CSV table of C-alpha atoms and ligand atoms in Angstrom, one decimal:
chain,number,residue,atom,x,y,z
A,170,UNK,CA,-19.9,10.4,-19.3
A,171,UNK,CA,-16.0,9.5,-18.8
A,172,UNK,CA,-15.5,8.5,-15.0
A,173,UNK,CA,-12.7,10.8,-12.6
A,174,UNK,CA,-10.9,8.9,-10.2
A,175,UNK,CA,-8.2,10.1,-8.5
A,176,UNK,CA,-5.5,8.2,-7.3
A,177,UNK,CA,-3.6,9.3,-4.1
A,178,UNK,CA,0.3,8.5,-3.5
A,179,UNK,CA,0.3,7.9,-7.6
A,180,UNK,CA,4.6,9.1,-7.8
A,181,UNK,CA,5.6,6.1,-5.4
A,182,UNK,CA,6.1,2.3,-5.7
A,183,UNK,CA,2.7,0.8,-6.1
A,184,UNK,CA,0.6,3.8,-7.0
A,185,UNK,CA,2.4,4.4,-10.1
A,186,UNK,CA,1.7,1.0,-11.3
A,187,UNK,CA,-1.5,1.0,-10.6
A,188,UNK,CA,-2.2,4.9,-12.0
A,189,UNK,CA,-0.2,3.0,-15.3
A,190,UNK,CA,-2.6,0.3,-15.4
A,191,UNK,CA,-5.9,2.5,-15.0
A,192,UNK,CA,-4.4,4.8,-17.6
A,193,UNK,CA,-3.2,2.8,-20.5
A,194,UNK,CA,-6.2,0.1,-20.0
A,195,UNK,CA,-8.8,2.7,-19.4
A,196,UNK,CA,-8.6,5.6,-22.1
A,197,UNK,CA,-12.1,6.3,-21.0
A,198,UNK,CA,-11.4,7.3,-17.5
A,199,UNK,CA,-10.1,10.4,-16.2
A,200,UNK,CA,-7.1,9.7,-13.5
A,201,UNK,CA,-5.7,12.4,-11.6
A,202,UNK,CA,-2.6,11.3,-9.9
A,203,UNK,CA,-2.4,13.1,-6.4
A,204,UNK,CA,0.8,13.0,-4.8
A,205,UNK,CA,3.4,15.4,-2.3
A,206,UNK,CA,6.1,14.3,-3.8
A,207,UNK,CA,7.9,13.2,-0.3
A,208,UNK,CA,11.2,11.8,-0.4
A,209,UNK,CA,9.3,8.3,-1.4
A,210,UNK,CA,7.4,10.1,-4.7
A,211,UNK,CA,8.9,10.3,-7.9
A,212,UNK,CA,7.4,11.8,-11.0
A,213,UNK,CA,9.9,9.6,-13.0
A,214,UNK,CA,8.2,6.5,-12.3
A,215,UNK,CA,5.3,7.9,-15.2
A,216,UNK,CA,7.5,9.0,-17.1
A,217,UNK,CA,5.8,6.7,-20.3
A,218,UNK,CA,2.3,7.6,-19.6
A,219,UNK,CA,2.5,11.4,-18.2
A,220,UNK,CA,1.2,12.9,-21.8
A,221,UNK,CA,-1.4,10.8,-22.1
A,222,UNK,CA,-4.9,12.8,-22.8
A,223,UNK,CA,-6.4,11.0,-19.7
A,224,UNK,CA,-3.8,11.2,-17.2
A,225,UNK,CA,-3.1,14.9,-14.7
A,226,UNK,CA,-1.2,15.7,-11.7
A,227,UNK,CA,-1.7,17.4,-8.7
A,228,UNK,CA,0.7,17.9,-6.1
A,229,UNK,CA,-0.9,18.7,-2.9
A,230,UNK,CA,-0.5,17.1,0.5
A,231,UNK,CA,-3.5,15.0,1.9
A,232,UNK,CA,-3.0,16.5,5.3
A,233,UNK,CA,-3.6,19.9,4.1
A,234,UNK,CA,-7.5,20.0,4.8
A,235,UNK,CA,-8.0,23.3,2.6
A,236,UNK,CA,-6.3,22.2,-0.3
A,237,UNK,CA,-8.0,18.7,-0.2
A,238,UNK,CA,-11.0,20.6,0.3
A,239,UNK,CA,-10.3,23.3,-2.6
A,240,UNK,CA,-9.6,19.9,-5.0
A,241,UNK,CA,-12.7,18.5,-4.5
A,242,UNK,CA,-14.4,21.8,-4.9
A,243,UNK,CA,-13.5,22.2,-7.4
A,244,UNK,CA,-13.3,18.5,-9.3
A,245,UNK,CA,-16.3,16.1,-8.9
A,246,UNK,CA,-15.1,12.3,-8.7
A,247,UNK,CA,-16.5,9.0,-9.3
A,248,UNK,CA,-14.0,7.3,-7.3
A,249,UNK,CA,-11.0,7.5,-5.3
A,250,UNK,CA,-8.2,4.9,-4.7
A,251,UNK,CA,-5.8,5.6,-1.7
A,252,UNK,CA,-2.2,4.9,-1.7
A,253,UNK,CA,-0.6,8.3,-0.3
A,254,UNK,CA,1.1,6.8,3.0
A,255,UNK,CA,4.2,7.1,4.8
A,256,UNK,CA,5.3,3.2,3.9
A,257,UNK,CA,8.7,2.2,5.9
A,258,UNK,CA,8.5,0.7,8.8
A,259,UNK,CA,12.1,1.7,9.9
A,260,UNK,CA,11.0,5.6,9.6
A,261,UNK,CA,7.7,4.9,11.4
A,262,UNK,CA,10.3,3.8,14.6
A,263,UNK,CA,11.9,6.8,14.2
A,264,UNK,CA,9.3,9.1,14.1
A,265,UNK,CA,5.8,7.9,14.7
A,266,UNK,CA,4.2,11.7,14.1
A,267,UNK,CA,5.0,11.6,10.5
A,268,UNK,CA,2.8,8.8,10.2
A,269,UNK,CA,-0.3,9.7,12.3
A,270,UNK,CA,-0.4,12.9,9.9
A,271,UNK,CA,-0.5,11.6,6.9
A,272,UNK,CA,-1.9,8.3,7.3
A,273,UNK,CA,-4.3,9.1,9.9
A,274,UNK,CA,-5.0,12.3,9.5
A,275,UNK,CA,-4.3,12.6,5.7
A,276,UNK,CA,-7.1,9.8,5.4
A,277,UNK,CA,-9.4,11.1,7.2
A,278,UNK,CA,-9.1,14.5,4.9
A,279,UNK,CA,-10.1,12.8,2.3
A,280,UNK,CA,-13.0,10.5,3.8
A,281,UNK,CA,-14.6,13.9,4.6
A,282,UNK,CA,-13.9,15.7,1.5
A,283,UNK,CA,-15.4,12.4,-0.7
A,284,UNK,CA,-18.5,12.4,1.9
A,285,UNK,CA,-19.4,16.1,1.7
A,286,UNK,CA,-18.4,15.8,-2.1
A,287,UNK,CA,-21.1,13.0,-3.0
A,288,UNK,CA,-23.6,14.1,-0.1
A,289,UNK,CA,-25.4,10.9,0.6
A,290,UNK,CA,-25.8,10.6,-3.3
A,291,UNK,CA,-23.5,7.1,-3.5
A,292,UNK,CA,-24.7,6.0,-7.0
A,293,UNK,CA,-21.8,4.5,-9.0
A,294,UNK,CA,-19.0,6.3,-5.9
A,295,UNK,CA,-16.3,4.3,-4.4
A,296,UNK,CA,-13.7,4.9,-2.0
A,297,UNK,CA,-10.7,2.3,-2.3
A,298,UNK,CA,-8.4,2.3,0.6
A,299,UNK,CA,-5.3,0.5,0.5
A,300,UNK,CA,-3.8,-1.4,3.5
A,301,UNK,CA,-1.7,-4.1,4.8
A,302,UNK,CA,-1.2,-7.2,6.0
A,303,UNK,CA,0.7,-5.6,9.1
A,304,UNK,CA,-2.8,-4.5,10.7
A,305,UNK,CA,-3.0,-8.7,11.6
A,306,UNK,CA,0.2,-8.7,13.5
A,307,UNK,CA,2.4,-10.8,13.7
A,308,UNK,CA,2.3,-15.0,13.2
A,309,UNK,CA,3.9,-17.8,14.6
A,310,UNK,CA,4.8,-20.8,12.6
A,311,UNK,CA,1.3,-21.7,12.2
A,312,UNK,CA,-1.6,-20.2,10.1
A,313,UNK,CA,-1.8,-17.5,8.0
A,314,UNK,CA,-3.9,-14.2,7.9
A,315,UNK,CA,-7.8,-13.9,6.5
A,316,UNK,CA,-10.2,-10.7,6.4
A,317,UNK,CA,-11.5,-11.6,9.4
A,318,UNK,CA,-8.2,-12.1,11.9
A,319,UNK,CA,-8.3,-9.5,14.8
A,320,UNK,CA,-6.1,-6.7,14.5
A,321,UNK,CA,-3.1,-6.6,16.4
A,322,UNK,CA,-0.7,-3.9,14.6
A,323,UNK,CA,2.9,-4.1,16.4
A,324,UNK,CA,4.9,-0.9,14.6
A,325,UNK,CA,3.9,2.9,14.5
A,326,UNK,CA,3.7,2.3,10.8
A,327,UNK,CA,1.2,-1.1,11.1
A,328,UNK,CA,-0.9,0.8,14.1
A,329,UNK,CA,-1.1,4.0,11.8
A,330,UNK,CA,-2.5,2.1,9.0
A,331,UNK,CA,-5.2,0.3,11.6
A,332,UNK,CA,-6.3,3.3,12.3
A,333,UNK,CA,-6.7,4.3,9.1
A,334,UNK,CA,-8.7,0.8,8.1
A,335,UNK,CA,-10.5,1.4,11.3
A,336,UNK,CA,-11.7,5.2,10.1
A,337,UNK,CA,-12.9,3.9,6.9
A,338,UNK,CA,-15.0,1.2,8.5
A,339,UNK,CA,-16.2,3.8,10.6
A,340,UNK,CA,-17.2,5.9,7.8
A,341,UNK,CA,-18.9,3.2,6.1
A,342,UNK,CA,-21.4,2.1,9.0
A,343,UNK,CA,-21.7,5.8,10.8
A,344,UNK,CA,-22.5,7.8,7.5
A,345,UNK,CA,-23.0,4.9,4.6
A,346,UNK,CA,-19.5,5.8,2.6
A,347,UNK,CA,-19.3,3.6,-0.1
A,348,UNK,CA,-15.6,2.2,1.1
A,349,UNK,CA,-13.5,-0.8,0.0
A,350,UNK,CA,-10.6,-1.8,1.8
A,351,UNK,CA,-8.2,-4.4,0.7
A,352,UNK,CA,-4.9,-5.4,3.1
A,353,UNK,CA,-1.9,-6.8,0.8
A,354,UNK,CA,1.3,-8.7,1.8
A,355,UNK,CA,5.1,-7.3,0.4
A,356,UNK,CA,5.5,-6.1,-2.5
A,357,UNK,CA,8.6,-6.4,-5.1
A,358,UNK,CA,9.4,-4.7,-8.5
A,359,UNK,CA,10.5,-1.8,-10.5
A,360,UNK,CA,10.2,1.5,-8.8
A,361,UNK,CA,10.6,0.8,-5.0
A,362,UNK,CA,12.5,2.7,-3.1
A,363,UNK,CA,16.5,1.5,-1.8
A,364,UNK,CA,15.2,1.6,1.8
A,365,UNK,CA,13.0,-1.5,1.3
A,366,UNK,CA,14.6,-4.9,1.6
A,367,UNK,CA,15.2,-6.1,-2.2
A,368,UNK,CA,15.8,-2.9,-3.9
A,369,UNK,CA,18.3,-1.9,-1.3
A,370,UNK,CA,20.3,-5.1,-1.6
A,371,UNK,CA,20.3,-4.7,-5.1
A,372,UNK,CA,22.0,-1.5,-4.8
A,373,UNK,CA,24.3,-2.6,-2.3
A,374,UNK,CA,25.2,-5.8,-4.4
A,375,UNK,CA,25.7,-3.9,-7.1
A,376,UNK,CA,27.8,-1.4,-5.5
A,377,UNK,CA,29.6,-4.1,-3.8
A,378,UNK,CA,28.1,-2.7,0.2
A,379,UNK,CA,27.5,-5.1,3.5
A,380,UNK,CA,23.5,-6.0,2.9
A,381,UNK,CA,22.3,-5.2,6.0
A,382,UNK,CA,20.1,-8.7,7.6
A,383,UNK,CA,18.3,-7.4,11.0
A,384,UNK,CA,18.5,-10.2,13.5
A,385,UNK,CA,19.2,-13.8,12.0
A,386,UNK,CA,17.6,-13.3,8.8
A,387,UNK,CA,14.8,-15.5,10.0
A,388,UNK,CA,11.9,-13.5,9.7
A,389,UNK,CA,9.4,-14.5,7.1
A,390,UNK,CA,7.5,-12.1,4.3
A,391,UNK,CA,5.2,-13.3,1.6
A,392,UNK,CA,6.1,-11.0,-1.7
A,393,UNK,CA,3.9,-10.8,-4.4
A,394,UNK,CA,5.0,-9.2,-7.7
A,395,UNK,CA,3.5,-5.4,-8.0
A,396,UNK,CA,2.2,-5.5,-10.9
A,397,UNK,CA,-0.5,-8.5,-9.6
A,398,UNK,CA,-1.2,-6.3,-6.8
A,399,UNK,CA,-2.2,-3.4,-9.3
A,400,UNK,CA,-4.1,-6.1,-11.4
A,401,UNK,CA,-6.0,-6.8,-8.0
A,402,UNK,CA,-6.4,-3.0,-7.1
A,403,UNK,CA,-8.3,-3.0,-10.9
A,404,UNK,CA,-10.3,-5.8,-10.4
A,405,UNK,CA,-11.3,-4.9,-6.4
A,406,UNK,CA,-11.7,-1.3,-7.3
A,407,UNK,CA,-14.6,-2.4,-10.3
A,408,UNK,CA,-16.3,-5.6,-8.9
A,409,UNK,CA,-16.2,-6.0,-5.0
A,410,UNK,CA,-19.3,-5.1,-2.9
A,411,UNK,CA,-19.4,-2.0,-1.0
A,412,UNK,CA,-18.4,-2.3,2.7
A,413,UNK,CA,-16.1,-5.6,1.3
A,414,UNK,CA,-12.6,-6.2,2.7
A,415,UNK,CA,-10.3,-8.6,0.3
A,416,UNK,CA,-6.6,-9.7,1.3
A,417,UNK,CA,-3.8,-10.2,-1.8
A,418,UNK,CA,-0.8,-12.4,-1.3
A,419,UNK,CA,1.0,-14.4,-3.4
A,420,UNK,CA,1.0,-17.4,-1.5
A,421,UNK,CA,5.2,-17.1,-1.3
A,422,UNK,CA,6.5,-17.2,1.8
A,423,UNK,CA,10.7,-16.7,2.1
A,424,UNK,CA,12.7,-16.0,5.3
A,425,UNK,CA,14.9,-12.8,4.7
A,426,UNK,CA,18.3,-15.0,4.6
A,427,UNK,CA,16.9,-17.5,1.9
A,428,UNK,CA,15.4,-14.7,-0.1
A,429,UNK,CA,19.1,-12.4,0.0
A,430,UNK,CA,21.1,-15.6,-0.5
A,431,UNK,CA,18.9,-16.4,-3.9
A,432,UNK,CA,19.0,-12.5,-4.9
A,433,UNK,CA,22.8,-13.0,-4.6
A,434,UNK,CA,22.6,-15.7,-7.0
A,435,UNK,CA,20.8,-14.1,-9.4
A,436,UNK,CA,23.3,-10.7,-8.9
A,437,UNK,CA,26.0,-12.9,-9.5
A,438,UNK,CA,25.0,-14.8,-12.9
A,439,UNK,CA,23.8,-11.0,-13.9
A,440,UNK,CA,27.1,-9.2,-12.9
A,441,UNK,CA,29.4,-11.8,-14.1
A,442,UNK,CA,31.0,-12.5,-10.5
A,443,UNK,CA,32.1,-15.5,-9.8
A,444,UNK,CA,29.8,-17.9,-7.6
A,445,UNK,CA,29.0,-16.9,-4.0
A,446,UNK,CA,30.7,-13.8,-4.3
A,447,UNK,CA,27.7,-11.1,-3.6
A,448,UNK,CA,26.7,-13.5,-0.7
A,449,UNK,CA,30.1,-12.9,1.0
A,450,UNK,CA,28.2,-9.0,1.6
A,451,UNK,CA,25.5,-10.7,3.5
A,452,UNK,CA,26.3,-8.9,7.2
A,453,UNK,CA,24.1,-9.6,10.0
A,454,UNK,CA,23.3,-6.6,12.1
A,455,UNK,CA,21.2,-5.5,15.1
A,456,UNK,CA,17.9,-6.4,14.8
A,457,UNK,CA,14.5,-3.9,14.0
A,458,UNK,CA,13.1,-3.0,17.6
A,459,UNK,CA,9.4,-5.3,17.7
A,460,UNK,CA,10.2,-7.2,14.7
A,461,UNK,CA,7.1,-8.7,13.3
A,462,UNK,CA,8.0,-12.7,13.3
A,463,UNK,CA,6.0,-13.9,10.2
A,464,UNK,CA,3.4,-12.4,7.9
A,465,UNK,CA,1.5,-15.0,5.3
A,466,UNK,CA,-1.8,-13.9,3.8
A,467,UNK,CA,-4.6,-15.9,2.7
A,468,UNK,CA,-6.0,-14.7,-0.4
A,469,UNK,CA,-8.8,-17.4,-1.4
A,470,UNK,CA,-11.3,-14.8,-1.0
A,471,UNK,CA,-10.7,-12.9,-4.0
A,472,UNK,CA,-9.6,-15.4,-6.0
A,473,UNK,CA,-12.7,-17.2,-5.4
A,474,UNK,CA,-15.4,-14.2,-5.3
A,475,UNK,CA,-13.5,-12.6,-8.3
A,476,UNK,CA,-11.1,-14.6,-10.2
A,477,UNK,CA,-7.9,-13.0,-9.6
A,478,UNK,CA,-4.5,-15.1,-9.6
A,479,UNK,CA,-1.3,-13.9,-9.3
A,480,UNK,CA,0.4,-14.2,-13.1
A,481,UNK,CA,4.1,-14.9,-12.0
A,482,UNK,CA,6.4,-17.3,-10.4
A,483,UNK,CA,8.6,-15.5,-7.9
A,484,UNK,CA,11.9,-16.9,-9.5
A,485,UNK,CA,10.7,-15.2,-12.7
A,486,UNK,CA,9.3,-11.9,-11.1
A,487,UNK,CA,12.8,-11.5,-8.9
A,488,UNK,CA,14.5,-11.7,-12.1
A,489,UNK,CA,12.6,-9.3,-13.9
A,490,UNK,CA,13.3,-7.0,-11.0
A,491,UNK,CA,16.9,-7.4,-10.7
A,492,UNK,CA,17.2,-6.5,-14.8
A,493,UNK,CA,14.7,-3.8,-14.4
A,494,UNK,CA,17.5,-2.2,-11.7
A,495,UNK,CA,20.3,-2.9,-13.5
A,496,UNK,CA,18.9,-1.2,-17.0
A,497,UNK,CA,17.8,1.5,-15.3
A,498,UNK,CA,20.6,2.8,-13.4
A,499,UNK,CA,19.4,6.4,-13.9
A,500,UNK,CA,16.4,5.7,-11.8
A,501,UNK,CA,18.6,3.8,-8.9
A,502,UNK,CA,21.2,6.7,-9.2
A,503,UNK,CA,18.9,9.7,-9.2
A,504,UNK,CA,16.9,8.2,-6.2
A,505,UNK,CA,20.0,7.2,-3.9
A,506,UNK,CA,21.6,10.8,-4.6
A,507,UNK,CA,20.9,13.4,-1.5
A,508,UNK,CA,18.6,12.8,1.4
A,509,UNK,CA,19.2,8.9,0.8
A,510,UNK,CA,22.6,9.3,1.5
A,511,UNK,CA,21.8,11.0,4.8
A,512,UNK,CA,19.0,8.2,5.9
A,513,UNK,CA,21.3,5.5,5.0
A,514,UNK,CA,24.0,6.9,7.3
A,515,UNK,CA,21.8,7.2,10.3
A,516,UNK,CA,20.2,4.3,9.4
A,517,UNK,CA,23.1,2.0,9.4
A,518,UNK,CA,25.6,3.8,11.2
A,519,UNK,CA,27.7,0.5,12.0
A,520,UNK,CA,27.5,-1.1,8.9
B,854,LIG,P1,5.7,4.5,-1.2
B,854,LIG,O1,6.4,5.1,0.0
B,854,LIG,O2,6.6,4.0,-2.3
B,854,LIG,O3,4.8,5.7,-1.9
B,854,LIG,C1,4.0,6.5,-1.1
B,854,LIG,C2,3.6,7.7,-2.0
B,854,LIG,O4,2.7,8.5,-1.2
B,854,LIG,C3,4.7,8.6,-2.4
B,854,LIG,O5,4.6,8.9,-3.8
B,854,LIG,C4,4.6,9.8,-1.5
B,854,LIG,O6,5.1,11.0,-2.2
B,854,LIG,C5,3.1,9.9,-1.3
B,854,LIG,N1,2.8,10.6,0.0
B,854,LIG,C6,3.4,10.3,1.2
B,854,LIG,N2,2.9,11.2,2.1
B,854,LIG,C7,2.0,12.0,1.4
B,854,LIG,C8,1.1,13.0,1.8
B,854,LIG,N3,1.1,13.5,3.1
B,854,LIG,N4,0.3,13.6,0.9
B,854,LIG,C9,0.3,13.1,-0.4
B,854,LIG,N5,1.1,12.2,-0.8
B,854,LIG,C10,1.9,11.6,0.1
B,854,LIG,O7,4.7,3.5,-0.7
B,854,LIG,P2,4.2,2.1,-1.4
B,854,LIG,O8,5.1,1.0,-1.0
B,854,LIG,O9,3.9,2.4,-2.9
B,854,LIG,O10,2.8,1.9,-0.7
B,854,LIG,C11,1.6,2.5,-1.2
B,854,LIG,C12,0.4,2.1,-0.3
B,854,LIG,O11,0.3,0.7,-0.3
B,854,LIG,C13,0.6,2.5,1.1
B,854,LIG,O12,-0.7,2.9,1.6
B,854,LIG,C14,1.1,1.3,1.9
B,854,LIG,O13,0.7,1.3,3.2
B,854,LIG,C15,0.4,0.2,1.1
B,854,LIG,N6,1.0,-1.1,1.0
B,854,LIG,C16,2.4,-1.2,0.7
B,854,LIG,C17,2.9,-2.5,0.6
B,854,LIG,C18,4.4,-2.7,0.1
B,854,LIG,O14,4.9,-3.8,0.2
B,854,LIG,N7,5.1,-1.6,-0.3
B,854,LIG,C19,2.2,-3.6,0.8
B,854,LIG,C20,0.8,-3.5,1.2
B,854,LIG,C21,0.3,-2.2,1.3
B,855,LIG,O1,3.7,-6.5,4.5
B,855,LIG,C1,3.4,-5.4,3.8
B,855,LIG,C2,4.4,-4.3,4.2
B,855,LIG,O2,5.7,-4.7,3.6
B,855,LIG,C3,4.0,-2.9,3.7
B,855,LIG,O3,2.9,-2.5,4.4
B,855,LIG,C4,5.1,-1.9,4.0
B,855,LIG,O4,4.8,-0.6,3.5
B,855,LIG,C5,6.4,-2.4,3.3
B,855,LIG,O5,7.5,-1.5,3.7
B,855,LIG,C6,6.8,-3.8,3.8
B,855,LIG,O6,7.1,-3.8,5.2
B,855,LIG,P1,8.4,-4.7,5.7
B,855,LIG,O7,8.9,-4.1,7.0
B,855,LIG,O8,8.1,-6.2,5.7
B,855,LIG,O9,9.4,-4.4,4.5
B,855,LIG,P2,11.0,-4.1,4.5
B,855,LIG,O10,11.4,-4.2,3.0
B,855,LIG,O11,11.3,-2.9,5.2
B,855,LIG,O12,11.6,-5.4,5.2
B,855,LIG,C7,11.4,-6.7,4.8
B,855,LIG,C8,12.0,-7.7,5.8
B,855,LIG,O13,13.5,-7.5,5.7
B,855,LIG,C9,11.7,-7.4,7.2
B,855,LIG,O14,11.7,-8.6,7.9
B,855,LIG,C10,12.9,-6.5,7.7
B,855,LIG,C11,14.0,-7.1,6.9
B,855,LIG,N1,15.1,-6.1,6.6
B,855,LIG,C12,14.7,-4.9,6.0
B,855,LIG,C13,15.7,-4.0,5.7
B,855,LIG,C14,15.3,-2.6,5.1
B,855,LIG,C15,16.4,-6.4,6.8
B,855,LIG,O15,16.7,-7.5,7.3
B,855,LIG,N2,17.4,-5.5,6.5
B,855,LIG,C16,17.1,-4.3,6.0
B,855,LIG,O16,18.0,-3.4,5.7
């Protein structure tokens, strides 16, 4: 019998590497790519793998109950992985309702269309939520975040996705769901959108545009290439226990200054501009309202219980990136036309 999973949010950043990954490595598996197609969802991203015999699409949005409903009617799945979120936490400032929909509500949509799908019949079901490192909050110098650190989500976007982590726990211990849920750190790569940090310096570089630093620059992320976190998604999604929770990081923790000052390196050496001249764009600007200090996430968990590493050096991965960006200026200049224009504006109206 050849396996269904669908895969929600499957157009955007992460979810179309990972729908890649499950396609090309598993021509045995059915994947149907769910997506709305927001302003974050782009059909583009597959463009290599969307006539593959195994690969569909649906657009439908998760928080339309009846047409999550009418799917699942009317398609029986072994699994489903969950990516379909509102992602930025800039947009979740400006309007938090966006984000209860679909990542609240949206989730819970599709926890009760699973459930009344497989009917207390669990054999060989999984449902795969995807979360954050945000949930955990925010961390001082010290320390870094495990699966077991109390929640303590700080943004409309972090406390939507709590929630969401929350509900599937819930569904788990009230009705026996068979859920994992894994929390990862920031991702990098090809396909993200211009409103998160490196793409959108990228383009600015590029275009010779003030990149915008909120604050002093000296918040810290820990990135981890996306294509490690879509190898982790596989390897969660086929070996962990039901009812497990695994974090993914990279173990790669740069404040935002040190990370834009090295992209403008890189920019420069690529572009052919002298040295130090992207860096002259770096423009320090008011800072995001409850900006989370530090995130660093412990990952020993999976790499001990199931053997996953990530594959690349950050040096090497941010390189890949910047080349993937600048050979594919289609992707950057289809993306950035329209409604992009109109968020950057507002955005960073005294930039
Ligand atoms: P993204 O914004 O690039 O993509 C989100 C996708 O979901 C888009 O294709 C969009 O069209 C779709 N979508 C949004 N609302 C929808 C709705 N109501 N119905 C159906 N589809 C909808 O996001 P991303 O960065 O790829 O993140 C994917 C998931 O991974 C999210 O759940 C996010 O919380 C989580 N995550 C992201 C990061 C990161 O660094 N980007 C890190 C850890 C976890
Ligand atoms: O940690 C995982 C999270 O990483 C994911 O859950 C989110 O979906 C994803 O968007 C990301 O959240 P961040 O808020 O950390 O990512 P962002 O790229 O927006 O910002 C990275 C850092 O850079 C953060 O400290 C804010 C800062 N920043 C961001 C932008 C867009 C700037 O200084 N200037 C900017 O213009």
């Amino acid at each position: 019998m050849r396996k269904k999973i669908l895969i929600t949010g499957g157009a955007g950043f992460i979810g179309s590497h990972v729908v890649r990954l499950f396609v090309n490595k598993y021509p045995d598996y059915d994947i149907v790519n769910l997506d709305a197609l927001t302003y974050a969802g782009n059909l583009e991203n597959l463009s290599d793998i969307d006539r593959k015999p195994n690969y569909s699409f649906v657009k439908i949005d998760i928080t339309n109950e009846a047409a999550i409903n009418e799917l699942f009617k009317n398609t029986i799945f072994d699994g489903v992985i969950h990516l379909a979120a509102e992602s930025h936490v800039d947009r979740s400032i400006k309007d938090p309702l966006a984000f209860i929909r679909t990542n609240i509500i949206g989730t819970v949509n599709l926890l009760n269309a699973a459930r009344s799908q497989w009917e207390g019949n669990y054999t060989g079901k999984r449902f795969y939520h995807i979360s954050t490192d945000e949930v955990y909050g925010s961390l001082g110098k010290e320390g870094m975040f495990v699966e077991t650190t109390p929640y303590d989500p700080r943004s409309p976007y972090s406390a939507s996705k709590a929630s969401s982590d929350h509900l599937v726990r819930a569904y788990y211990h009230t009705y026996g769901l068979p859920v994992v849920i894994s929390n990862c750190s920031n991702n990098y790569g090809a396909n993200q959108f211009p409103e998160k940090l490196i793409p959108l310096a990228i383009n600015n570089i590029k275009h010779r545009k003030p990149i915008p630093i909120y604050g002093k620059g000296e918040n810290i992320r820990d990135w981890l290439w996306v294509n490690d976190h879509a190898r982790a998604i596989d390897v969660i999604y086929h070996q962990a226990a039901v009812g497990e929770t695994y974090n993914i990081g990279g173990i790669n923790e740069w404040t935002n200054i040190d990370l834009i000052r090295t992209l403008c390196e890189i920019m420069d050496r690529k572009l052919g501009r002298s040295a130090g001249e992207s860096a002259q764009l770096i423009t320090f600007v008011a800072d995001r309202a409850g900006h989370d200090l530090r995130y660093a996430i412990d990952s020993s968990k999976l790499q001990r219980d199931l053997g996953w590493q990530p594959s690349l050096q950050f040096s090497e991965g941010l390189e890949k990136t910047v080349d993937w960006y600048l050979e594919d200026e289609q992707w950057l200049a289809h993306v950035t036309s329209g409604d992009y224009q109109k968020y950057y504006e507002k955005q960073y109206e005294n930039v």
